[in-house]
Coordinates of C-alpha atoms in Angstrom, one line a residue:
Chain A
M281 CA 37.3 -28.7 -20.6
Q282 CA 36.7 -30.0 -23.9
H283 CA 40.2 -29.8 -25.3
R284 CA 42.0 -32.7 -23.2
H285 CA 40.8 -35.6 -21.6
L286 CA 40.5 -35.9 -18.0
L287 CA 43.8 -36.7 -15.9
P288 CA 43.7 -39.8 -13.5
N289 CA 43.2 -37.6 -10.3
E290 CA 40.2 -36.1 -12.0
I291 CA 38.7 -39.4 -12.5
D292 CA 39.6 -39.9 -8.7
L293 CA 37.5 -37.1 -7.6
L294 CA 34.6 -38.3 -9.7
L295 CA 34.6 -41.6 -8.1
D296 CA 34.6 -40.4 -4.6
E297 CA 31.7 -38.4 -5.5
D298 CA 33.6 -35.2 -4.6
S299 CA 31.1 -32.1 -4.5
G300 CA 34.0 -29.6 -4.2
F301 CA 35.0 -26.6 -6.4
G302 CA 35.7 -27.5 -10.1
V303 CA 34.1 -30.8 -10.1
Q304 CA 31.0 -29.9 -12.0
P305 CA 33.1 -29.1 -15.3
L306 CA 34.6 -32.6 -15.1
R307 CA 31.0 -33.9 -15.0
E308 CA 30.1 -32.0 -18.0
H309 CA 33.2 -33.2 -19.7
V310 CA 32.5 -36.7 -19.0
R311 CA 28.9 -36.4 -20.5
G312 CA 30.4 -35.1 -23.7
C313 CA 33.5 -37.1 -24.1
P314 CA 33.1 -41.0 -24.9
D315 CA 36.5 -42.1 -23.9
C316 CA 36.6 -40.3 -20.5
R317 CA 33.0 -41.7 -19.9
A318 CA 34.4 -45.3 -20.7
R319 CA 37.3 -44.7 -18.5
L320 CA 35.2 -43.5 -15.4
A321 CA 32.7 -46.5 -16.0
E322 CA 35.9 -48.8 -15.8
A323 CA 37.0 -47.2 -12.6
Q324 CA 33.5 -47.3 -11.2
E325 CA 33.3 -51.1 -11.8
V326 CA 36.2 -51.6 -9.6
V327 CA 35.0 -49.3 -6.9
A328 CA 31.5 -51.0 -6.9
A329 CA 33.3 -54.1 -6.6
L330 CA 35.2 -53.0 -3.7
D331 CA 32.3 -51.8 -1.9
E332 CA 30.4 -55.2 -2.0
V333 CA 33.7 -56.8 -0.4
P334 CA 32.1 -58.3 2.7
L335 CA 33.2 -58.5 6.2
F336 CA 34.4 -61.6 7.7
S337 CA 32.8 -63.2 11.0
P338 CA 35.5 -63.6 13.7
P339 CA 35.8 -66.6 15.8
V340 CA 33.2 -67.1 18.5
G341 CA 34.1 -66.4 22.0
L342 CA 36.9 -63.7 21.1
A343 CA 35.5 -61.4 23.5
D344 CA 36.0 -63.8 26.3
R345 CA 39.6 -64.7 25.1
V346 CA 40.5 -61.0 24.9
M347 CA 38.9 -60.2 28.3
N348 CA 40.7 -63.0 30.0
Q349 CA 43.8 -61.0 29.1
V350 CA 42.7 -57.6 29.9
P351 CA 43.0 -56.1 33.5
V352 CA 40.0 -54.1 34.2
F353 CA 41.0 -51.4 36.2
V354 CA 38.5 -49.2 38.1
P355 CA 39.8 -45.9 39.5
W356 CA 39.4 -45.1 43.3
H357 CA 36.8 -42.3 42.4
V358 CA 34.6 -44.7 40.5
A359 CA 34.9 -47.3 43.2
A360 CA 34.0 -44.8 45.8
R361 CA 31.2 -43.5 43.9
D362 CA 29.8 -47.0 43.0
A363 CA 30.0 -48.1 46.8
V364 CA 27.9 -45.0 47.9
I365 CA 25.2 -45.7 45.2
R366 CA 25.4 -49.4 46.3
W367 CA 25.1 -48.6 50.1
T368 CA 22.4 -46.2 49.4
P369 CA 19.0 -47.7 50.4
A370 CA 16.5 -47.7 47.2
S371 CA 13.1 -46.8 48.9
P372 CA 12.7 -42.9 49.8
A373 CA 11.5 -43.9 53.5
A374 CA 14.8 -46.1 54.1
R375 CA 16.8 -43.4 52.6
A376 CA 15.3 -40.8 54.7
L377 CA 15.9 -43.0 57.8
A378 CA 19.5 -43.6 56.8
A379 CA 20.0 -40.0 56.4
A380 CA 18.6 -39.4 60.1
L381 CA 21.0 -42.0 61.2
V382 CA 23.8 -40.6 59.4
A383 CA 22.9 -37.3 61.0
V384 CA 22.6 -38.5 64.5
V385 CA 26.0 -40.5 64.6
G386 CA 27.7 -37.7 62.8
S387 CA 26.3 -35.2 65.4
L388 CA 27.6 -37.1 68.2
V389 CA 31.0 -38.0 66.7
T390 CA 31.4 -34.2 66.3
G391 CA 30.4 -33.2 69.8
L392 CA 32.5 -36.0 71.2
T393 CA 35.6 -34.5 69.3
L394 CA 35.1 -31.2 70.2
W395 CA 34.7 -31.9 73.9
I396 CA 37.9 -34.0 73.8
A397 CA 39.7 -30.8 71.9
T398 CA 38.7 -28.3 74.6
R399 CA 40.1 -30.7 77.3
G400 CA 43.3 -31.0 75.5
D401 CA 45.7 -30.5 78.8
M402 CA 43.7 -33.4 80.6
F403 CA 44.2 -35.6 77.4
A404 CA 47.9 -35.0 77.1
M405 CA 48.4 -35.7 80.7
F406 CA 46.7 -39.0 80.6
T407 CA 48.4 -39.9 77.1
G408 CA 51.6 -38.8 78.8
L409 CA 51.1 -41.2 81.5
L410 CA 49.9 -44.3 79.8
G411 CA 52.8 -43.4 77.4
E412 CA 55.6 -43.5 80.2
Q413 CA 53.7 -46.7 82.0
A414 CA 54.1 -48.7 78.6
R415 CA 57.8 -47.7 78.0
S416 CA 58.9 -48.5 81.5
T417 CA 57.2 -52.0 81.1
V418 CA 58.6 -52.4 77.7
T419 CA 62.2 -51.6 79.0
D420 CA 62.1 -53.7 82.1
A421 CA 60.7 -56.8 80.1
V422 CA 63.7 -56.4 77.6
G423 CA 66.3 -55.9 80.3
E424 CA 65.1 -59.0 82.0
V425 CA 65.2 -61.1 78.8
I426 CA 68.6 -59.9 78.0
V427 CA 70.0 -60.6 81.7
A428 CA 68.3 -64.2 81.3
M429 CA 70.2 -64.7 78.0
F430 CA 73.5 -63.3 78.4
G431 CA 73.8 -62.8 82.1
P432 CA 74.2 -59.8 84.3
Q433 CA 78.1 -59.2 83.6
V434 CA 77.2 -58.8 79.8
V435 CA 74.6 -56.2 80.5
M436 CA 77.0 -54.2 82.8
A437 CA 79.8 -54.4 80.0
V438 CA 77.1 -53.3 77.3
Q439 CA 76.3 -50.4 79.9
Q440 CA 79.7 -49.3 80.1
I441 CA 80.9 -49.4 76.6
G442 CA 78.0 -47.1 75.6
P443 CA 76.1 -46.8 72.2
L444 CA 79.3 -46.9 70.0
G445 CA 80.2 -50.2 71.8
I446 CA 76.6 -51.3 70.8
A447 CA 76.9 -50.5 67.2
L448 CA 80.2 -52.3 67.0
A449 CA 79.1 -55.2 68.6
G450 CA 75.9 -55.6 66.4
G451 CA 78.1 -55.0 63.3
G452 CA 80.5 -57.6 64.2
F453 CA 77.5 -59.9 64.7
L454 CA 75.8 -59.2 61.5
I455 CA 79.3 -59.7 59.7
A456 CA 79.8 -62.9 61.4
S457 CA 75.8 -64.0 60.5
L458 CA 76.5 -63.2 56.9
A459 CA 80.0 -65.1 56.7
T460 CA 78.3 -68.1 58.2
V461 CA 75.4 -68.0 55.5
L462 CA 77.5 -67.3 52.8
G463 CA 79.8 -70.4 53.9
L464 CA 76.7 -72.6 54.3
R465 CA 75.4 -71.8 51.1
L466 CA 78.8 -72.2 49.2
I467 CA 79.2 -75.8 51.0
A468 CA 75.6 -76.5 49.8
T469 CA 76.3 -75.4 46.1
S470 CA 79.6 -77.4 45.9
S471 CA 77.9 -80.5 47.3
R472 CA 75.3 -80.2 44.5
A473 CA 77.7 -79.6 41.8
R474 CA 79.4 -82.9 42.8
S475 CA 76.3 -85.0 42.8
Chain B
M272 CA 21.3 -51.6 48.6
T273 CA 20.8 -50.0 45.2
P274 CA 22.2 -51.6 42.2
I275 CA 24.6 -49.9 39.9
P276 CA 22.4 -48.7 36.9
V277 CA 22.8 -50.7 33.7
L278 CA 23.1 -48.5 30.7
D279 CA 22.1 -49.3 27.2
L280 CA 25.4 -49.5 25.7
A281 CA 24.4 -50.5 22.2
N282 CA 22.8 -47.2 21.8
L283 CA 25.6 -45.0 23.1
P284 CA 28.3 -43.4 20.8
D285 CA 31.7 -44.7 20.9
A286 CA 33.0 -41.9 22.9
D287 CA 30.7 -42.6 25.9
V288 CA 31.4 -46.3 25.7
V289 CA 34.8 -45.6 25.9
A290 CA 34.6 -43.2 28.6
L291 CA 32.6 -46.0 30.5
A292 CA 35.6 -48.5 29.8
Q293 CA 38.0 -46.1 31.2
Q294 CA 36.1 -45.9 34.4
G295 CA 36.6 -49.7 34.5
R296 CA 33.0 -51.0 33.2
E297 CA 33.6 -54.4 31.9
P298 CA 30.3 -54.4 29.8
A299 CA 31.7 -51.3 28.0
Y300 CA 34.8 -53.4 26.9
R301 CA 32.8 -56.1 25.8
E302 CA 30.4 -53.6 23.8
L303 CA 33.8 -52.3 22.2
I304 CA 34.9 -55.5 21.3
R305 CA 31.4 -56.5 19.8
R306 CA 31.2 -53.5 17.7
Y307 CA 34.8 -53.7 16.0
E308 CA 35.5 -57.3 16.0
R309 CA 34.2 -57.8 12.4
P310 CA 35.9 -54.9 10.9
V311 CA 39.0 -55.6 12.6
F312 CA 39.0 -59.3 12.1
S313 CA 38.3 -58.5 8.3
L314 CA 41.1 -56.0 7.9
V315 CA 43.5 -58.3 9.7
Y316 CA 42.4 -61.3 7.7
R317 CA 42.6 -59.4 4.2
M318 CA 46.2 -58.2 5.2
V319 CA 47.6 -61.7 6.3
R320 CA 45.1 -63.9 4.4
D321 CA 45.6 -66.4 7.3
R322 CA 42.5 -67.2 9.2
E323 CA 44.0 -68.7 12.4
L324 CA 46.9 -66.1 12.2
A325 CA 44.1 -63.4 11.7
E326 CA 42.4 -64.5 14.8
D327 CA 45.2 -64.4 16.9
L328 CA 46.5 -60.9 15.7
T329 CA 42.6 -59.4 16.0
Q330 CA 43.0 -61.0 19.6
D331 CA 46.4 -58.9 20.1
T332 CA 45.0 -56.0 18.6
F333 CA 41.9 -55.9 21.1
V334 CA 44.0 -56.9 24.1
K335 CA 46.7 -53.9 23.2
V336 CA 43.8 -51.4 22.7
L337 CA 42.0 -52.2 26.0
T338 CA 44.7 -52.6 28.4
H339 CA 45.9 -49.1 27.3
I340 CA 42.3 -47.8 27.2
E341 CA 43.1 -45.2 29.8
K342 CA 45.6 -43.5 27.3
Y343 CA 43.0 -42.8 24.6
R344 CA 42.6 -39.0 23.9
A345 CA 38.8 -38.1 22.8
E346 CA 39.9 -35.8 20.3
F347 CA 40.8 -38.7 18.1
K348 CA 38.1 -41.0 16.7
F349 CA 38.3 -44.5 18.7
S350 CA 37.7 -46.6 15.5
S351 CA 40.9 -44.5 13.8
W352 CA 42.7 -45.7 17.0
L353 CA 41.8 -49.0 17.0
F354 CA 42.4 -49.6 13.1
K355 CA 45.6 -47.8 13.4
I356 CA 46.8 -50.6 16.0
A357 CA 45.1 -53.4 13.9
N358 CA 47.1 -52.3 10.9
N359 CA 50.5 -51.9 12.8
V360 CA 49.8 -55.3 14.4
A361 CA 49.3 -56.9 10.7
I362 CA 52.1 -54.9 9.2
D363 CA 54.4 -56.0 11.8
H364 CA 53.7 -59.4 11.2
L365 CA 54.0 -59.0 7.3
R366 CA 57.6 -57.5 7.9
R367 CA 58.6 -60.4 10.0
R368 CA 57.0 -62.8 7.5
Q369 CA 59.0 -61.1 4.8
L370 CA 62.3 -61.4 6.7
D371 CA 61.5 -65.1 7.0
T372 CA 60.7 -65.4 3.2
V373 CA 64.3 -64.0 2.2
S374 CA 65.9 -66.3 4.5
M375 CA 64.6 -69.5 2.5
E376 CA 66.1 -68.1 -0.2
G377 CA 69.5 -68.8 0.7
S378 CA 71.8 -67.0 3.1
P379 CA 71.9 -62.9 2.5
H380 CA 76.0 -63.4 2.9
A381 CA 76.3 -65.8 0.3
T382 CA 79.1 -64.7 -2.3
S383 CA 78.1 -67.2 -5.3
A384 CA 75.1 -68.8 -6.6
D385 CA 76.2 -72.0 -5.5
I386 CA 76.7 -70.8 -1.8
A387 CA 72.9 -69.2 -2.0
E388 CA 71.6 -72.5 -3.7
A389 CA 73.5 -74.5 -0.7
T390 CA 72.0 -72.6 1.8
S391 CA 68.4 -72.3 0.4
F392 CA 65.5 -74.6 0.9
E393 CA 62.1 -75.1 -0.6
L394 CA 58.7 -75.5 0.9
A395 CA 57.1 -78.8 0.6
T396 CA 54.2 -79.0 -1.7
Q397 CA 51.2 -78.9 0.6
T398 CA 47.7 -80.2 0.1
E399 CA 45.0 -78.0 1.3
S400 CA 43.3 -79.0 4.5
P401 CA 39.5 -78.4 4.7
L402 CA 40.2 -75.1 6.7
Q403 CA 42.6 -73.9 3.9
E404 CA 40.1 -74.7 1.3
L405 CA 37.6 -72.5 3.1
E406 CA 40.0 -69.6 3.4
A407 CA 40.6 -70.0 -0.4
R408 CA 36.9 -69.8 -1.1
E409 CA 36.5 -66.8 1.3
L410 CA 39.4 -65.1 -0.2
G411 CA 39.0 -66.5 -3.8
S412 CA 36.9 -64.2 -5.6
E413 CA 38.6 -62.0 -8.3
I414 CA 38.4 -58.7 -6.4
E415 CA 40.0 -60.5 -3.2
R416 CA 42.7 -61.9 -5.3
A417 CA 43.5 -58.7 -6.8
I418 CA 43.5 -56.9 -3.2
S419 CA 45.8 -59.5 -2.1
R420 CA 48.3 -58.5 -4.8
L421 CA 48.4 -55.1 -3.6
R422 CA 51.4 -53.6 -1.6
P423 CA 50.6 -53.9 2.3
E424 CA 50.2 -50.1 2.3
Y425 CA 48.0 -49.6 -0.5
R426 CA 45.7 -52.4 0.8
S427 CA 45.4 -50.7 4.3
C428 CA 44.5 -47.5 2.4
I429 CA 42.1 -49.2 0.0
L430 CA 40.5 -51.4 2.7
L431 CA 39.8 -48.4 4.7
R432 CA 38.3 -46.3 2.1
H433 CA 36.2 -48.9 0.7
V434 CA 35.3 -51.6 3.1
E435 CA 35.3 -49.4 6.4
D436 CA 34.1 -46.4 4.5
K437 CA 36.4 -43.9 5.8
S438 CA 37.3 -40.6 4.7
Y439 CA 40.8 -39.8 3.2
E440 CA 41.3 -37.7 6.5
E441 CA 40.5 -40.5 8.7
I442 CA 42.8 -42.8 6.8
A443 CA 45.6 -40.4 6.9
A444 CA 44.8 -39.9 10.9
T445 CA 44.7 -43.6 11.3
L446 CA 47.9 -44.8 9.2
D447 CA 49.8 -41.5 10.1
L448 CA 50.3 -40.6 6.6
P449 CA 50.2 -37.3 5.1
L450 CA 46.9 -36.8 3.2
G451 CA 48.5 -36.5 -0.3
T452 CA 50.3 -39.7 0.1
V453 CA 46.9 -41.2 1.1
K454 CA 45.3 -40.0 -2.0
T455 CA 48.3 -41.3 -4.0
Y456 CA 48.0 -44.6 -2.5
I457 CA 44.5 -45.0 -3.2
H458 CA 44.7 -43.8 -6.7
R459 CA 47.6 -46.3 -7.3
A460 CA 45.6 -49.1 -5.8
R461 CA 42.7 -48.4 -7.6
H462 CA 44.8 -48.2 -10.9
E463 CA 46.5 -51.6 -10.0
L464 CA 43.1 -53.4 -9.2
R465 CA 42.0 -52.2 -12.6
K466 CA 44.8 -53.6 -14.4
L467 CA 44.5 -56.8 -12.2
L468 CA 40.9 -57.1 -13.0
E469 CA 41.2 -56.6 -16.7
H470 CA 40.8 -60.1 -17.6
V471 CA 37.5 -60.4 -15.9
R472 CA 36.0 -57.9 -18.2
E473 CA 37.9 -59.4 -21.1
G474 CA 37.0 -63.2 -20.1
G475 CA 40.6 -63.8 -20.0
P476 CA 42.4 -66.8 -17.6
G477 CA 43.5 -64.1 -15.3
P478 CA 47.1 -63.1 -14.1
P479 CA 49.3 -66.0 -12.7
A480 CA 49.0 -66.5 -9.1
E481 CA 51.7 -64.9 -6.8
E482 CA 52.6 -64.9 -3.3
P483 CA 51.0 -61.7 -1.7
A484 CA 53.6 -59.4 0.1

């Protein structure tokens, strides 16, 4: 190591206080070479100045300004866990009471569900009856409204033309409505442009 | 009802605070800002050398980072990710400013010197406001002036190495550069700083003022 001066990257190794393989001979060389010692000292001065460069204080209220623009998103599982924690009573006695209450209500609901399940046929029959009743009520009411609005002749005509006719009539109505809306919009736009 | 337990965020490592922020805990967001607002602001301020602008860019950095906090992957250091975004924000700004500067020197499509002169304009001489005076004092030491004359990429590397105390590997990860490039940049930056600070050791008047990149 005595036959040449240190290369710039070798000076860098010493500056970074690297302890890797091969650094010890460089240190020994520096001890015996005034030129390299001067170069290293010069480089160390710059590094020392850099190491003393201070941090600057940011503006007061930066956190508030940032948080005003950041949407805080709470994942559903965290929200659920928080809700459980929040609604769990703090004292052990209240916690035991709440657990007992949950057990009683849970047992009742489970028992009721099982009872309904074992009587599936009866439940289906009652549901069917109620559904049929509701459907006939709604159909009658709608029929009466149509008769009141358009008269019995229209209703009869509609019954005669069947679903295709109803679809065609509905389509015609939609096209007519759309044309009316567009026409009105065109008139409004042109009158605004004139004014 | 039981309140949600309050954690002592100040004593938690970054990874835990980030995990809490990912769970939507606002105090964790604020803790991350508290920890890094000074280093990030200092880095950005030294990159752009304009306090007001640095404040805005620092704010943009934190908004970007915290808005996408769920995308952070724990295998990287949070600080590396944060400084990468801060550096990108500052570099993007410098690039935009460089384009503006070019346009002041006349049309790039000018075919003759006369046309270039006709399309150029000069900035009026400005007297320093109290705020600018403060900035000049803050950034006015010889070492700060020397840092400001480095190329932006050298500046980022040297600031991360010596001000933020990052290892070469961390700087490479932060700036998305190969390790060898980081070593080269830091070596060249130190070399340039030595040259720029030579007059201080020799007691000379110093190099002429230059507009930083």
